[in-house]
């Protein structure tokens, strides 16, 4: 449970919406489904790239099931504040788990996490450098294995696949992290075409241009509503996981 979203009840009570990181990743896979219109290319090798997007955060499942408490805030620990060493351990589980999909899935997920580390404050730390050097070497091996089987997959395709995974990851996080009430334009999309979403009532987003091949897209996540209070430990958080709620969104063309 590592996406922590503030929520205010109709009564005025402050709550936290805890969305499992693995559920967010599944949402990113749902958003990637039926993609590829209005200048946006379909997923590269979807038999690999789609499950890689869907499962790129599977390493978080154990943490989702036993959310730790941030020692400073006394709230469930957000993925944004997860210590570097713990993040590396979780990312490694995601990368290792992707072996059941393909070496290319391992490559894409590892590249994604390497980029996250490279753009973080801990990129130059000893732990950061060890993580990056380890996976730079492994990524070369995984990509070589993939290209031996799929020689037609050139560097342009590979780079597009990485951009697709990263875009849908961010699209999903953007939905999960807060209630969206203002128009937003995604400028860093896989084709570097702008995509604007305009919130309406009841979770509807008018979307321009229309990037999916279906008439509308309906997606959802589930999470727990818990009191916004100090927590002693994981057991204290688990004792409050009694109110499971669903968030849903519907995207429609302009």
Coordinates of C-alpha atoms in Angstrom, one line a residue:
X1 CA 0.0 0.0 0.0
X2 CA 2.4 2.7 -1.1
X3 CA 0.4 5.3 -3.0
X4 CA -0.9 7.6 -0.3
X5 CA -3.7 9.9 -1.6
X6 CA -5.3 12.5 0.7
X7 CA -9.0 12.2 0.9
X8 CA -11.7 14.2 2.8
X9 CA -14.9 12.5 3.8
X10 CA -18.2 14.4 3.4
X11 CA -18.2 14.8 7.1
X12 CA -14.9 16.7 6.9
X13 CA -12.8 13.9 8.4
X14 CA -9.3 13.6 6.9
X15 CA -8.6 10.2 5.5
X16 CA -5.9 8.5 3.4
X17 CA -6.6 6.5 0.4
X18 CA -4.0 3.7 0.2
X19 CA -3.7 2.3 -3.3
X20 CA -1.4 -0.8 -3.8
X21 CA 1.5 -0.1 -6.1
X22 CA 0.8 -3.3 -7.9
X23 CA -2.8 -2.1 -8.5
X24 CA -1.4 1.1 -10.0
X25 CA 0.7 -0.9 -12.4
X26 CA -2.3 -2.9 -13.5
X27 CA -4.0 0.4 -14.2
X28 CA -1.1 1.4 -16.4
X29 CA -1.6 -1.8 -18.3
X30 CA -5.3 -1.1 -18.7
X31 CA -4.5 2.4 -20.0
X32 CA -2.1 0.8 -22.6
X33 CA -4.8 -1.5 -23.9
X34 CA -6.3 -0.5 -27.3
X35 CA -3.7 2.2 -27.7
X36 CA -2.6 3.5 -31.1
X37 CA -4.5 6.2 -33.0
X38 CA -4.2 9.9 -33.9
X39 CA -0.5 9.7 -34.4
X40 CA 0.1 7.5 -31.4
X41 CA 1.7 4.1 -32.4
X42 CA 0.4 0.8 -31.0
X43 CA 2.5 -1.0 -28.4
X44 CA 5.8 -2.4 -29.7
X45 CA 5.7 -6.2 -29.5
X46 CA 2.5 -6.1 -27.4
X47 CA 2.8 -9.8 -26.4
X48 CA 5.8 -8.7 -24.3
X49 CA 5.4 -4.9 -23.8
X50 CA 1.9 -5.0 -22.5
X51 CA 2.5 -7.6 -19.7
X52 CA 5.7 -5.7 -18.9
X53 CA 3.7 -2.6 -18.3
X54 CA 1.0 -4.5 -16.4
X55 CA 3.5 -6.3 -14.1
X56 CA 6.4 -3.8 -13.8
X57 CA 5.6 -3.2 -10.1
X58 CA 5.0 -6.8 -9.0
X59 CA 8.0 -6.5 -6.7
X60 CA 5.9 -4.3 -4.5
X61 CA 3.2 -6.9 -3.7
X62 CA 4.7 -8.0 -0.4
X63 CA 4.9 -4.3 0.7
X64 CA 1.4 -3.7 -0.5
X65 CA 0.2 -6.5 1.8
X66 CA 2.1 -5.2 4.8
X67 CA 2.5 -1.5 4.4
X68 CA 5.4 0.0 6.6
X69 CA 5.0 3.2 8.6
X70 CA 7.2 6.2 7.8
X71 CA 9.2 6.9 11.0
X72 CA 9.0 10.7 10.4
X73 CA 5.4 11.2 9.4
X74 CA 3.9 8.2 11.3
X75 CA 1.8 7.6 8.2
X76 CA 1.9 4.6 5.8
X77 CA 5.1 4.9 3.9
X78 CA 4.6 6.4 0.4
X79 CA 6.6 4.9 -2.5
X80 CA 7.9 8.5 -3.0
X81 CA 9.8 8.2 0.4
X82 CA 10.9 4.6 0.3
X83 CA 14.6 4.4 1.3
X84 CA 17.0 3.7 -1.6
X85 CA 18.1 0.3 -0.4
X86 CA 14.5 -0.9 0.0
X87 CA 13.5 0.5 -3.4
X88 CA 16.4 -1.4 -5.0
X89 CA 15.4 -4.6 -3.4
X90 CA 11.8 -4.1 -4.5
X91 CA 12.8 -3.1 -8.1
X92 CA 15.0 -6.2 -8.3
X93 CA 12.1 -8.4 -7.4
X94 CA 10.1 -6.8 -10.3
X95 CA 12.9 -7.3 -12.7
X96 CA 13.5 -10.9 -11.7
X97 CA 9.8 -11.7 -11.9
X98 CA 9.6 -10.4 -15.4
X99 CA 11.8 -13.3 -16.5
X100 CA 8.7 -15.4 -16.8
X101 CA 7.5 -12.9 -19.6
X102 CA 10.7 -12.4 -21.6
X103 CA 14.3 -11.1 -21.4
X104 CA 12.9 -8.1 -23.2
X105 CA 10.5 -7.5 -20.4
X106 CA 13.4 -7.7 -17.9
X107 CA 15.3 -5.2 -20.1
X108 CA 12.5 -2.7 -20.3
X109 CA 11.6 -2.8 -16.6
X110 CA 15.3 -2.5 -15.6
X111 CA 15.8 0.4 -17.9
X112 CA 12.7 2.1 -16.4
X113 CA 14.1 1.7 -12.8
X114 CA 17.6 2.8 -13.9
X115 CA 16.1 6.0 -15.3
X116 CA 14.3 6.6 -12.1
X117 CA 17.5 6.2 -10.1
X118 CA 19.5 8.3 -12.5
X119 CA 17.1 11.2 -12.0
X120 CA 17.0 10.9 -8.2
X121 CA 18.9 12.6 -5.5
X122 CA 20.7 9.3 -4.7
X123 CA 22.0 8.7 -8.2
X124 CA 25.6 9.5 -7.2
X125 CA 25.4 7.6 -3.9
X126 CA 27.3 4.3 -3.5
X127 CA 24.0 2.3 -3.5
X128 CA 22.8 4.2 -6.6
X129 CA 26.0 3.6 -8.5
X130 CA 26.1 -0.1 -7.6
X131 CA 22.5 -0.5 -8.8
X132 CA 23.1 1.3 -12.1
X133 CA 26.3 -0.6 -12.9
X134 CA 24.8 -4.0 -12.1
X135 CA 21.8 -3.5 -14.4
X136 CA 23.7 -1.7 -17.2
X137 CA 25.6 -5.0 -17.7
X138 CA 22.5 -7.2 -17.3
X139 CA 20.5 -5.1 -19.6
X140 CA 23.0 -5.7 -22.4
X141 CA 22.6 -9.4 -21.9
X142 CA 18.8 -9.4 -21.9
X143 CA 18.7 -7.2 -25.0
X144 CA 21.2 -9.4 -26.8
X145 CA 19.0 -12.5 -26.0
X146 CA 15.9 -10.7 -27.3
X147 CA 17.5 -9.5 -30.5
X148 CA 18.9 -13.0 -31.3
X149 CA 15.2 -14.1 -31.4
X150 CA 13.8 -10.9 -32.9
X151 CA 16.4 -9.4 -35.2
X152 CA 13.8 -7.1 -36.8
X153 CA 13.3 -5.3 -33.5
X154 CA 15.6 -2.3 -34.1
X155 CA 16.8 0.4 -31.7
X156 CA 13.9 2.7 -32.6
X157 CA 11.4 0.0 -31.6
X158 CA 13.3 -0.6 -28.3
X159 CA 13.4 3.1 -27.4
X160 CA 9.7 3.4 -28.3
X161 CA 8.9 0.5 -26.0
X162 CA 10.7 2.1 -23.1
X163 CA 8.9 5.4 -23.7
X164 CA 5.6 3.5 -23.7
X165 CA 6.2 1.8 -20.4
X166 CA 7.3 5.1 -18.8
X167 CA 4.4 7.0 -20.1
X168 CA 1.7 4.6 -19.0
X169 CA 3.4 4.4 -15.6
X170 CA 3.2 8.2 -15.2
X171 CA -0.4 8.4 -16.6
X172 CA -1.5 5.9 -14.0
X173 CA 0.3 7.6 -11.2
X174 CA -1.1 10.9 -12.2
X175 CA -4.6 9.5 -11.8
X176 CA -3.9 7.7 -8.5
X177 CA -2.0 10.4 -6.6
X178 CA -4.7 13.0 -6.4
X179 CA -8.2 14.0 -7.5
X180 CA -7.9 15.9 -10.8
X181 CA -10.1 18.9 -11.3
X182 CA -8.1 20.9 -13.9
X183 CA -7.2 20.3 -17.5
X184 CA -3.8 18.6 -17.9
X185 CA -1.6 18.2 -21.0
X186 CA 0.9 15.3 -21.1
X187 CA 3.8 16.6 -23.2
X188 CA 6.1 13.7 -22.8
X189 CA 4.1 11.0 -24.5
X190 CA 5.6 8.0 -26.5
X191 CA 5.5 10.0 -29.8
X192 CA 6.2 13.3 -28.1
X193 CA 2.7 14.4 -29.2
X194 CA 0.7 16.4 -26.7
X195 CA -2.3 14.7 -25.1
X196 CA -4.8 16.8 -23.2
X197 CA -7.3 15.4 -20.7
X198 CA -10.1 17.6 -19.3
X199 CA -11.9 16.5 -16.2
X200 CA -15.7 16.6 -16.2
X201 CA -18.1 15.4 -13.5
X202 CA -18.3 11.8 -12.3
X203 CA -14.7 10.9 -13.2
X204 CA -15.1 11.6 -16.9
X205 CA -12.2 13.0 -18.9
X206 CA -12.6 14.5 -22.3
X207 CA -9.4 13.5 -24.3
X208 CA -7.8 15.3 -27.2
X209 CA -6.6 13.9 -29.5
X210 CA -8.2 10.5 -29.1
X211 CA -5.4 7.9 -28.8
X212 CA -7.3 4.7 -28.3
X213 CA -8.9 2.4 -31.0
X214 CA -12.1 2.0 -29.0
X215 CA -15.0 4.5 -28.6
X216 CA -14.3 5.1 -24.9
X217 CA -12.1 3.8 -22.1
X218 CA -13.3 2.9 -18.6
X219 CA -10.6 2.0 -16.0
X220 CA -10.6 1.6 -12.2
X221 CA -8.5 0.9 -9.2
X222 CA -9.3 -0.2 -5.6
X223 CA -7.7 0.9 -2.4
X224 CA -8.3 1.2 1.4
X225 CA -9.6 4.3 3.1
X226 CA -8.0 4.7 6.5
X227 CA -7.9 7.5 9.1
X228 CA -5.2 10.2 8.6
X229 CA -3.6 9.6 12.0
X230 CA -0.3 8.6 13.6
X231 CA 0.4 4.8 13.2
X232 CA 2.7 2.8 15.5
X233 CA 3.6 0.1 13.0
X234 CA 2.4 -2.2 10.2
X235 CA 0.0 -4.1 12.5
X236 CA -1.6 -0.8 13.4
X237 CA -2.1 0.0 9.7
X238 CA -3.5 -3.4 9.0
X239 CA -6.0 -3.0 11.7
X240 CA -7.6 -0.1 9.8
X241 CA -7.8 -1.9 6.4
X242 CA -11.6 -2.5 6.6
X243 CA -13.0 0.0 4.1
X244 CA -12.1 -1.0 0.5
X245 CA -13.2 1.6 -2.1
X246 CA -13.2 1.8 -5.9
X247 CA -12.0 4.7 -8.0
X248 CA -13.0 4.8 -11.6
X249 CA -12.4 7.0 -14.6
X250 CA -14.0 7.2 -18.1
X251 CA -12.1 8.7 -21.0
X252 CA -14.2 10.0 -24.0
X253 CA -13.2 11.8 -27.2
X254 CA -13.5 15.5 -27.5

